[in-house]
Structures are given as C-alpha cells and as structure tokens.
mmCIF file with all atom_site columns, C-alpha atoms and ligand atoms in Angstrom:
data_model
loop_
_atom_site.group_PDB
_atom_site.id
_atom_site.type_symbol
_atom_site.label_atom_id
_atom_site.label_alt_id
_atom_site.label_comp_id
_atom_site.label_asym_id
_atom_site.label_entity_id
_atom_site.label_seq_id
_atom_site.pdbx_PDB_ins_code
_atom_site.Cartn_x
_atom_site.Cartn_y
_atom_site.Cartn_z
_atom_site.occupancy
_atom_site.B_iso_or_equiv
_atom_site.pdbx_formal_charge
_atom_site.auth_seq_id
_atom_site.auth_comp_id
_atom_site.auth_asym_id
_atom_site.auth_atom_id
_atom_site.pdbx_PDB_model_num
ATOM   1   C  CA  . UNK A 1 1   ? 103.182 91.470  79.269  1.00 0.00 ? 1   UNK A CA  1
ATOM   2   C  CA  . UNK A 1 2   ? 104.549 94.737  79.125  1.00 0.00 ? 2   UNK A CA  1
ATOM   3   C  CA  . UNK A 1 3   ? 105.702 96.709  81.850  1.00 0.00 ? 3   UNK A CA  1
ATOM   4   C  CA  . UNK A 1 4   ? 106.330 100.251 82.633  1.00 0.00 ? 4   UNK A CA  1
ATOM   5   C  CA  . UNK A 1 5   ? 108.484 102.275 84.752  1.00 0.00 ? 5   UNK A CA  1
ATOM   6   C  CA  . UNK A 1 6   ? 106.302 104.955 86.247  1.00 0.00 ? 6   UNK A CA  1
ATOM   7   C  CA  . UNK A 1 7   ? 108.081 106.610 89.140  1.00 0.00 ? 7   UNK A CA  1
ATOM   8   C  CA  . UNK A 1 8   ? 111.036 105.971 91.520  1.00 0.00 ? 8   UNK A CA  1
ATOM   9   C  CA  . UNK A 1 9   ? 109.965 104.120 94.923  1.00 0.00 ? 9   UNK A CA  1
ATOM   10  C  CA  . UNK A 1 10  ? 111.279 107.598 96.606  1.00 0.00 ? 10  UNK A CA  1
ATOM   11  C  CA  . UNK A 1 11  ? 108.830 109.401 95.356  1.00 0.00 ? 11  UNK A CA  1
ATOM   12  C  CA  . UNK A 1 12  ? 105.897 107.846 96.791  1.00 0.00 ? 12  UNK A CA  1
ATOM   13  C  CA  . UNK A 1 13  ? 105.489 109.293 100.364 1.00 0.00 ? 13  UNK A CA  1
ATOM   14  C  CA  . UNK A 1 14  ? 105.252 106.599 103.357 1.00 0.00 ? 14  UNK A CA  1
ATOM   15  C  CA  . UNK A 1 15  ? 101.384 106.091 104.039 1.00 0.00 ? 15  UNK A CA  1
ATOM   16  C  CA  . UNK A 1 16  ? 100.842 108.224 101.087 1.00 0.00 ? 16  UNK A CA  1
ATOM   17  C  CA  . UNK A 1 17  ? 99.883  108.424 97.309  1.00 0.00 ? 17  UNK A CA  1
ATOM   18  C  CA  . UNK A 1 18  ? 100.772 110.415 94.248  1.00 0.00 ? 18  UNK A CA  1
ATOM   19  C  CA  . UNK A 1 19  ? 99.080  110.125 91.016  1.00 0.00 ? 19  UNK A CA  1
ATOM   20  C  CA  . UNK A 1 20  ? 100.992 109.438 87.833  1.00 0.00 ? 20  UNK A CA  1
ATOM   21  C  CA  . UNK A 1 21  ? 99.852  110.466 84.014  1.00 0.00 ? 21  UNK A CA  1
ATOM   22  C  CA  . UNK A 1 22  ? 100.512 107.699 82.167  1.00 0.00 ? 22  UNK A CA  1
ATOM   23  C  CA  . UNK A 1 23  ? 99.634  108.496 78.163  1.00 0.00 ? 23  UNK A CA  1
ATOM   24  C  CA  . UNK A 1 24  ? 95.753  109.128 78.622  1.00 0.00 ? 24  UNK A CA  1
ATOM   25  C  CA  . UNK A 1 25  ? 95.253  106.938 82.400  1.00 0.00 ? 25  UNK A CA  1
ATOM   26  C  CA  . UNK A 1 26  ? 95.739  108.381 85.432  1.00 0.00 ? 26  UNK A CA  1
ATOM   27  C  CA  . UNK A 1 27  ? 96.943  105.864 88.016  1.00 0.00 ? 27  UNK A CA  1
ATOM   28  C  CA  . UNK A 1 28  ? 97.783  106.523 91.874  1.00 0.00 ? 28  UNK A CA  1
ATOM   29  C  CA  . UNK A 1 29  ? 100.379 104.659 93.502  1.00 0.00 ? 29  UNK A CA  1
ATOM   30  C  CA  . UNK A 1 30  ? 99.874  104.373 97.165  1.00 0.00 ? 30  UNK A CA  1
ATOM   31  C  CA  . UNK A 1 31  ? 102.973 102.600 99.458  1.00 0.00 ? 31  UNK A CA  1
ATOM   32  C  CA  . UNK A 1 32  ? 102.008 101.179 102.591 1.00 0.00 ? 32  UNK A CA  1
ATOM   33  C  CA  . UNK A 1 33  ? 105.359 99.581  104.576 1.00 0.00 ? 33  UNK A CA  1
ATOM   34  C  CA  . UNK A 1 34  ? 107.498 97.765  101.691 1.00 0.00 ? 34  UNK A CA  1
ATOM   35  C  CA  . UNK A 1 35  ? 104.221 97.566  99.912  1.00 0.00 ? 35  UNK A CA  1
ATOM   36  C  CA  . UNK A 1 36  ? 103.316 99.585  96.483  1.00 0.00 ? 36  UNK A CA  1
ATOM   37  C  CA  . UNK A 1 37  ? 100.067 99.264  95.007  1.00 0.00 ? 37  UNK A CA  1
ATOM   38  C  CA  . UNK A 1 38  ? 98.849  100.611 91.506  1.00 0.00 ? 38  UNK A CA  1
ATOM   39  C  CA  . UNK A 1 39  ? 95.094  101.419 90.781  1.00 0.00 ? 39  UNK A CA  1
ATOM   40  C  CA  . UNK A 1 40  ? 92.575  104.008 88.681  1.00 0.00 ? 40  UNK A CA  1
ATOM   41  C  CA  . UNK A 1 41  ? 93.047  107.432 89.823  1.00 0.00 ? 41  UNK A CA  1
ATOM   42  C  CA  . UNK A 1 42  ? 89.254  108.372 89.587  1.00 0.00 ? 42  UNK A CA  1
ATOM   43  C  CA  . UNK A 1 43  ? 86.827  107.275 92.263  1.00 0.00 ? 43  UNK A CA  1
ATOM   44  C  CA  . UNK A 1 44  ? 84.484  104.723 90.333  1.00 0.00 ? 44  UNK A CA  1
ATOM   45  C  CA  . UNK A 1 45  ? 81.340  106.373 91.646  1.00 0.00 ? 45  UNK A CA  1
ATOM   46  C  CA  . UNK A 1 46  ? 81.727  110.057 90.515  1.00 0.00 ? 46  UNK A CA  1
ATOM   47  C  CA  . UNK A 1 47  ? 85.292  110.581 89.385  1.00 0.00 ? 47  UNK A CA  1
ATOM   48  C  CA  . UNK A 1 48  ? 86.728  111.501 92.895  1.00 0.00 ? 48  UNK A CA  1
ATOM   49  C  CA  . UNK A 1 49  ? 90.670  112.059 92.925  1.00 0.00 ? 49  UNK A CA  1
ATOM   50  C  CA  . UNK A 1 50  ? 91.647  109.043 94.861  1.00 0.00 ? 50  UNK A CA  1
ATOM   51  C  CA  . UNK A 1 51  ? 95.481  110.242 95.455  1.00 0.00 ? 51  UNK A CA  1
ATOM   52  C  CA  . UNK A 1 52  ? 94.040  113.102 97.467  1.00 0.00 ? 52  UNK A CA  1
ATOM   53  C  CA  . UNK A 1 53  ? 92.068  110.536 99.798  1.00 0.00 ? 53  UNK A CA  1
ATOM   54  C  CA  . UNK A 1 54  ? 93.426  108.827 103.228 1.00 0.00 ? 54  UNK A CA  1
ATOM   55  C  CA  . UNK A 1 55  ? 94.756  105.621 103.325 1.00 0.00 ? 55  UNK A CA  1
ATOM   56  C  CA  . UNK A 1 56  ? 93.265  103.380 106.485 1.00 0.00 ? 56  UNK A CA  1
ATOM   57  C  CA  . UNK A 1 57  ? 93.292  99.539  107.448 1.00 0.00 ? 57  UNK A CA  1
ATOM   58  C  CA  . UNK A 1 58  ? 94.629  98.962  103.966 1.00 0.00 ? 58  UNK A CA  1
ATOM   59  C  CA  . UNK A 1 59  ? 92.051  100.609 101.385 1.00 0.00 ? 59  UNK A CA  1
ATOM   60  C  CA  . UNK A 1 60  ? 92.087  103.908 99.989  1.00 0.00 ? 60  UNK A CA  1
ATOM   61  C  CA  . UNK A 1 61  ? 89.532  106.172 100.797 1.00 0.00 ? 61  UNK A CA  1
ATOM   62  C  CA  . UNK A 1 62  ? 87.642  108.425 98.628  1.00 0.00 ? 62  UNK A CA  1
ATOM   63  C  CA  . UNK A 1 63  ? 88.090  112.197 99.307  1.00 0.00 ? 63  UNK A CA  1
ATOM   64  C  CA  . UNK A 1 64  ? 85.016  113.490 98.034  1.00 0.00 ? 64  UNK A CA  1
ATOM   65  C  CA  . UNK A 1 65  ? 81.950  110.680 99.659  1.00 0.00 ? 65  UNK A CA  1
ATOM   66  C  CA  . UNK A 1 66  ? 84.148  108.322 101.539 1.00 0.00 ? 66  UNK A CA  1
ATOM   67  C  CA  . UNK A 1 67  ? 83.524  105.105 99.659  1.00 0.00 ? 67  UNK A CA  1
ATOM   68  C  CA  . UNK A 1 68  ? 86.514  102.787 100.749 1.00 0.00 ? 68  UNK A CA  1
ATOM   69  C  CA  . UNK A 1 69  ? 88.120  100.528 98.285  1.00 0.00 ? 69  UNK A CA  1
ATOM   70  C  CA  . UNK A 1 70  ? 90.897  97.626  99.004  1.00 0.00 ? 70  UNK A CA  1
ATOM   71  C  CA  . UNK A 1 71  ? 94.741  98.144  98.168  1.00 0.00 ? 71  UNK A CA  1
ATOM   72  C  CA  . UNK A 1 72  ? 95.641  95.166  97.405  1.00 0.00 ? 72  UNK A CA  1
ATOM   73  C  CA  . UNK A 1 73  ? 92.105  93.968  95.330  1.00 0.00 ? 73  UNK A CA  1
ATOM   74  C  CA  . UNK A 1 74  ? 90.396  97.037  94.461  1.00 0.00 ? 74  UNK A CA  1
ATOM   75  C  CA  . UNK A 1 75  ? 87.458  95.277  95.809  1.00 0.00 ? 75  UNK A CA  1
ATOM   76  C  CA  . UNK A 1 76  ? 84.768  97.647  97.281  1.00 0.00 ? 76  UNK A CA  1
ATOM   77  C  CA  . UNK A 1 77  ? 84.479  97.580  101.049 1.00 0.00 ? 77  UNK A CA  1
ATOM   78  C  CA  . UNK A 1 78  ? 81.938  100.421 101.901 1.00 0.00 ? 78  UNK A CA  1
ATOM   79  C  CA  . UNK A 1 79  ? 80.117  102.514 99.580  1.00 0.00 ? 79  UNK A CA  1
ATOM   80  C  CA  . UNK A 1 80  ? 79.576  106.766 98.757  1.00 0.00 ? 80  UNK A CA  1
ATOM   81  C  CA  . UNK A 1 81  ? 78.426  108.843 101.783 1.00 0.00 ? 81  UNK A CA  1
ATOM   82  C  CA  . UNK A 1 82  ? 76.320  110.751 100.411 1.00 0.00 ? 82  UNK A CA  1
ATOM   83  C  CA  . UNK A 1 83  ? 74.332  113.669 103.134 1.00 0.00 ? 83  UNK A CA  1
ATOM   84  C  CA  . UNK A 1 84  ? 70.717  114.243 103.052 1.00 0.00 ? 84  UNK A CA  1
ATOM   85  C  CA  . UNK A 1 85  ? 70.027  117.905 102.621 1.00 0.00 ? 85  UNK A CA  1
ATOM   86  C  CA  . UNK A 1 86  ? 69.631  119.029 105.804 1.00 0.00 ? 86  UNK A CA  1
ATOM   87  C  CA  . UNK A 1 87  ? 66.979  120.747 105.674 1.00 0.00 ? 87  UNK A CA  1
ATOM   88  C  CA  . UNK A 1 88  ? 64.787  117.497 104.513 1.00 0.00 ? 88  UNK A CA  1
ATOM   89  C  CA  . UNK A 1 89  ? 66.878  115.732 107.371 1.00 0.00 ? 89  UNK A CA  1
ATOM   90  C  CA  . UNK A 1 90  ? 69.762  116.765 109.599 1.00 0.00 ? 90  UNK A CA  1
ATOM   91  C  CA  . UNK A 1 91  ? 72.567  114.112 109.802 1.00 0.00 ? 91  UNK A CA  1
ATOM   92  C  CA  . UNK A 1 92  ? 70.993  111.544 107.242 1.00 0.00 ? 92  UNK A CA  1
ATOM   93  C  CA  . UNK A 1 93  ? 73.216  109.774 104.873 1.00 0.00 ? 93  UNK A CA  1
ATOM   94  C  CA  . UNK A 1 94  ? 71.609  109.260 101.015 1.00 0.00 ? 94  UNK A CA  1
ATOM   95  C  CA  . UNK A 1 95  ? 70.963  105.450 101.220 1.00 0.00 ? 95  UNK A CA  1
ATOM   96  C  CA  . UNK A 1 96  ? 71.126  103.009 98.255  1.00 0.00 ? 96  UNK A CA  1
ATOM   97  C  CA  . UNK A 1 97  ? 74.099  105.102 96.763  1.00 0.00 ? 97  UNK A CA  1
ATOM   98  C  CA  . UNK A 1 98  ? 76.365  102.246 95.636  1.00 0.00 ? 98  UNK A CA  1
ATOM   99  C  CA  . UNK A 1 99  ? 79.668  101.793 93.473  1.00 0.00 ? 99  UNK A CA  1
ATOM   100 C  CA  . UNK A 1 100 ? 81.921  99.810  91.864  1.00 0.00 ? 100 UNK A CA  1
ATOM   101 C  CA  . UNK A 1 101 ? 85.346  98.159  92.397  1.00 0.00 ? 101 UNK A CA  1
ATOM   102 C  CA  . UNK A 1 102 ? 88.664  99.658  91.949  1.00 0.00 ? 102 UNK A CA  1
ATOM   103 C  CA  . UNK A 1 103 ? 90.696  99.472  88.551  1.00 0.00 ? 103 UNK A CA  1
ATOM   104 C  CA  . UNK A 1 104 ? 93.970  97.689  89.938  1.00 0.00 ? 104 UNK A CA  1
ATOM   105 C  CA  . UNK A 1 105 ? 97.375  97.321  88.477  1.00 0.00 ? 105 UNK A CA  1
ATOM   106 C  CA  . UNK A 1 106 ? 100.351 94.730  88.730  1.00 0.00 ? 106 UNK A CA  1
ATOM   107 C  CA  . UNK A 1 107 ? 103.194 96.167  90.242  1.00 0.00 ? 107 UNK A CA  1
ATOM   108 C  CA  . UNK A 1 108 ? 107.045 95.204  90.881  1.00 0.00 ? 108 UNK A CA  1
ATOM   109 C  CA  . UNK A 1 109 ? 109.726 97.112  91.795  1.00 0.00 ? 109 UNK A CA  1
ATOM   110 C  CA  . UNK A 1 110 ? 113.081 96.992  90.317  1.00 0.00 ? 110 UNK A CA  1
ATOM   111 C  CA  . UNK A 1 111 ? 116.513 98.786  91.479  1.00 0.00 ? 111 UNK A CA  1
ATOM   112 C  CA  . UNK A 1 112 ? 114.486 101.580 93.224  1.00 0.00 ? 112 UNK A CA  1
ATOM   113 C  CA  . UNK A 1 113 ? 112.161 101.851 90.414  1.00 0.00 ? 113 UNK A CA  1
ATOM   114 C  CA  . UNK A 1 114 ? 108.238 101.200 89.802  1.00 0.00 ? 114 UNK A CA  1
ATOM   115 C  CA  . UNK A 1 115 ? 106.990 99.262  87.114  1.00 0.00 ? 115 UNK A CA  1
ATOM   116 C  CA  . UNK A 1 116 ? 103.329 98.870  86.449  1.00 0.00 ? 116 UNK A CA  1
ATOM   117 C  CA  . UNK A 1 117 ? 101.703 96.479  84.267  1.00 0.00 ? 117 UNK A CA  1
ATOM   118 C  CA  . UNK A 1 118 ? 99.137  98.482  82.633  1.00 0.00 ? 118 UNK A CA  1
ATOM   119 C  CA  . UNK A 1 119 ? 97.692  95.457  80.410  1.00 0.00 ? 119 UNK A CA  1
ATOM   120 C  CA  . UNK A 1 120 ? 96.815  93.222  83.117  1.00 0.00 ? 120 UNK A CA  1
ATOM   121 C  CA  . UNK A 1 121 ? 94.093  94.423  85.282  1.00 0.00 ? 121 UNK A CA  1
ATOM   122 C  CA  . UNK A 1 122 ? 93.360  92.967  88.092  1.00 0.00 ? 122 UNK A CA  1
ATOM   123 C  CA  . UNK A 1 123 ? 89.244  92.055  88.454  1.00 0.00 ? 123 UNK A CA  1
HETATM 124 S  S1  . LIG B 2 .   ? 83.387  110.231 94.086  1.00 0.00 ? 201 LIG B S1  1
HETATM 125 FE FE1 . LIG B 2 .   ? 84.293  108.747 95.361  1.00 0.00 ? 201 LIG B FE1 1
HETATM 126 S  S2  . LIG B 2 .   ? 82.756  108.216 96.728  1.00 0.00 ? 201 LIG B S2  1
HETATM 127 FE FE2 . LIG B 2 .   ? 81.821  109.682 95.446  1.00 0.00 ? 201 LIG B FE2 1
#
C-alpha cells in the first residue's frame, strides 16, 4: 500500500475542491468539515471537471450536466441533465442519459498533510 502526499490540508478551501496532477491522474480533493475525500477529476459521463462543480448534501456535483456523485462512495446518486433542444421541446430534459460511479481514493491525513492511496480504489 503505498501512499502519497498530495497537498497540505490548508490548501483545500472549506466546502470546496482543488484538483491535483498526480503523474498522468488528475484527482480532486474536496473537504467537507474535518472531512477530506479523494476521487477522479473527470466527470464519468463526458469528462466534466468535477473540482469546478458544487458540493451539496455530501456529493459532488458535476459542472457541466449536473449528474451528482457521493463523497464518501463515489456511488452515483442522480444522473446527466441533459436539455432537449428547445426548439423540439422547451424545458425537456434528454431522458435515458445515464453514467457511471465515481473513481474514489483512500485518504488520511498526517501532520497537516494529505496522503492519498492511489492503488486502492474504492468500487
Ligand atoms: S460531464 Fe458530468 S454530467 Fe455530463
């Protein structure tokens, strides 16, 4: 199990994410209260940059079709929102758009530091 040190806690804003380049991934770190959680930069549906989402009720939310993913499990709680053209259909959303869950990380922190276990993904 190897871990890495990423970023200092201080870093991270308070209800807030950054993303981190870490060799070739690209993880955001999001910190909710004490908590820090680790997780797959791009948006499993079409690559959206999750660090420039919102965070709300504890998932991240996608900045470019609002899919909404868990913190703490990655799981998938709602999927893209995706508008109709409007000129086939004002204020219809796409249906049957779906995606996938989250890439998630282990995290700890240590004397002000993060660490993130990039080897053990969480399902
Ligand atoms: S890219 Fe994230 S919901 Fe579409």
């Amino acid at each position: 199990m190897e871990w890495k040190d990423i970023a200092a806690v201080g870093e991270i804003p308070d209800g807030g994410m950054m993303k981190v380049d870490v060799g070739d991934r690209e993880i955001a770190l999001a910190k909710v209260g004490q908590g820090i959680y680790a997780f797959g930069d791009r948006c499993p549906h079409m690559n959206g940059p999750l660090h420039e989402g919102k965070i709300e009720n504890g998932c991240v939310v996608c900045p470019l079709h609002k899919a909404r993913f868990e913190l703490a499990t990655g799981k998938r709680v709602s999927d893209p929102r995706i508008p109709i053209p409007r000129v086939l259909k004002a204020g219809a959303l796409m249906a049957g758009v779906r995606t996938h869950d989250l890439e998630t990380y282990a995290v700890k922190q240590e004397n002000g530091r993060v660490l993130v276990n990039l080897e053990r993904r969480k399902p």
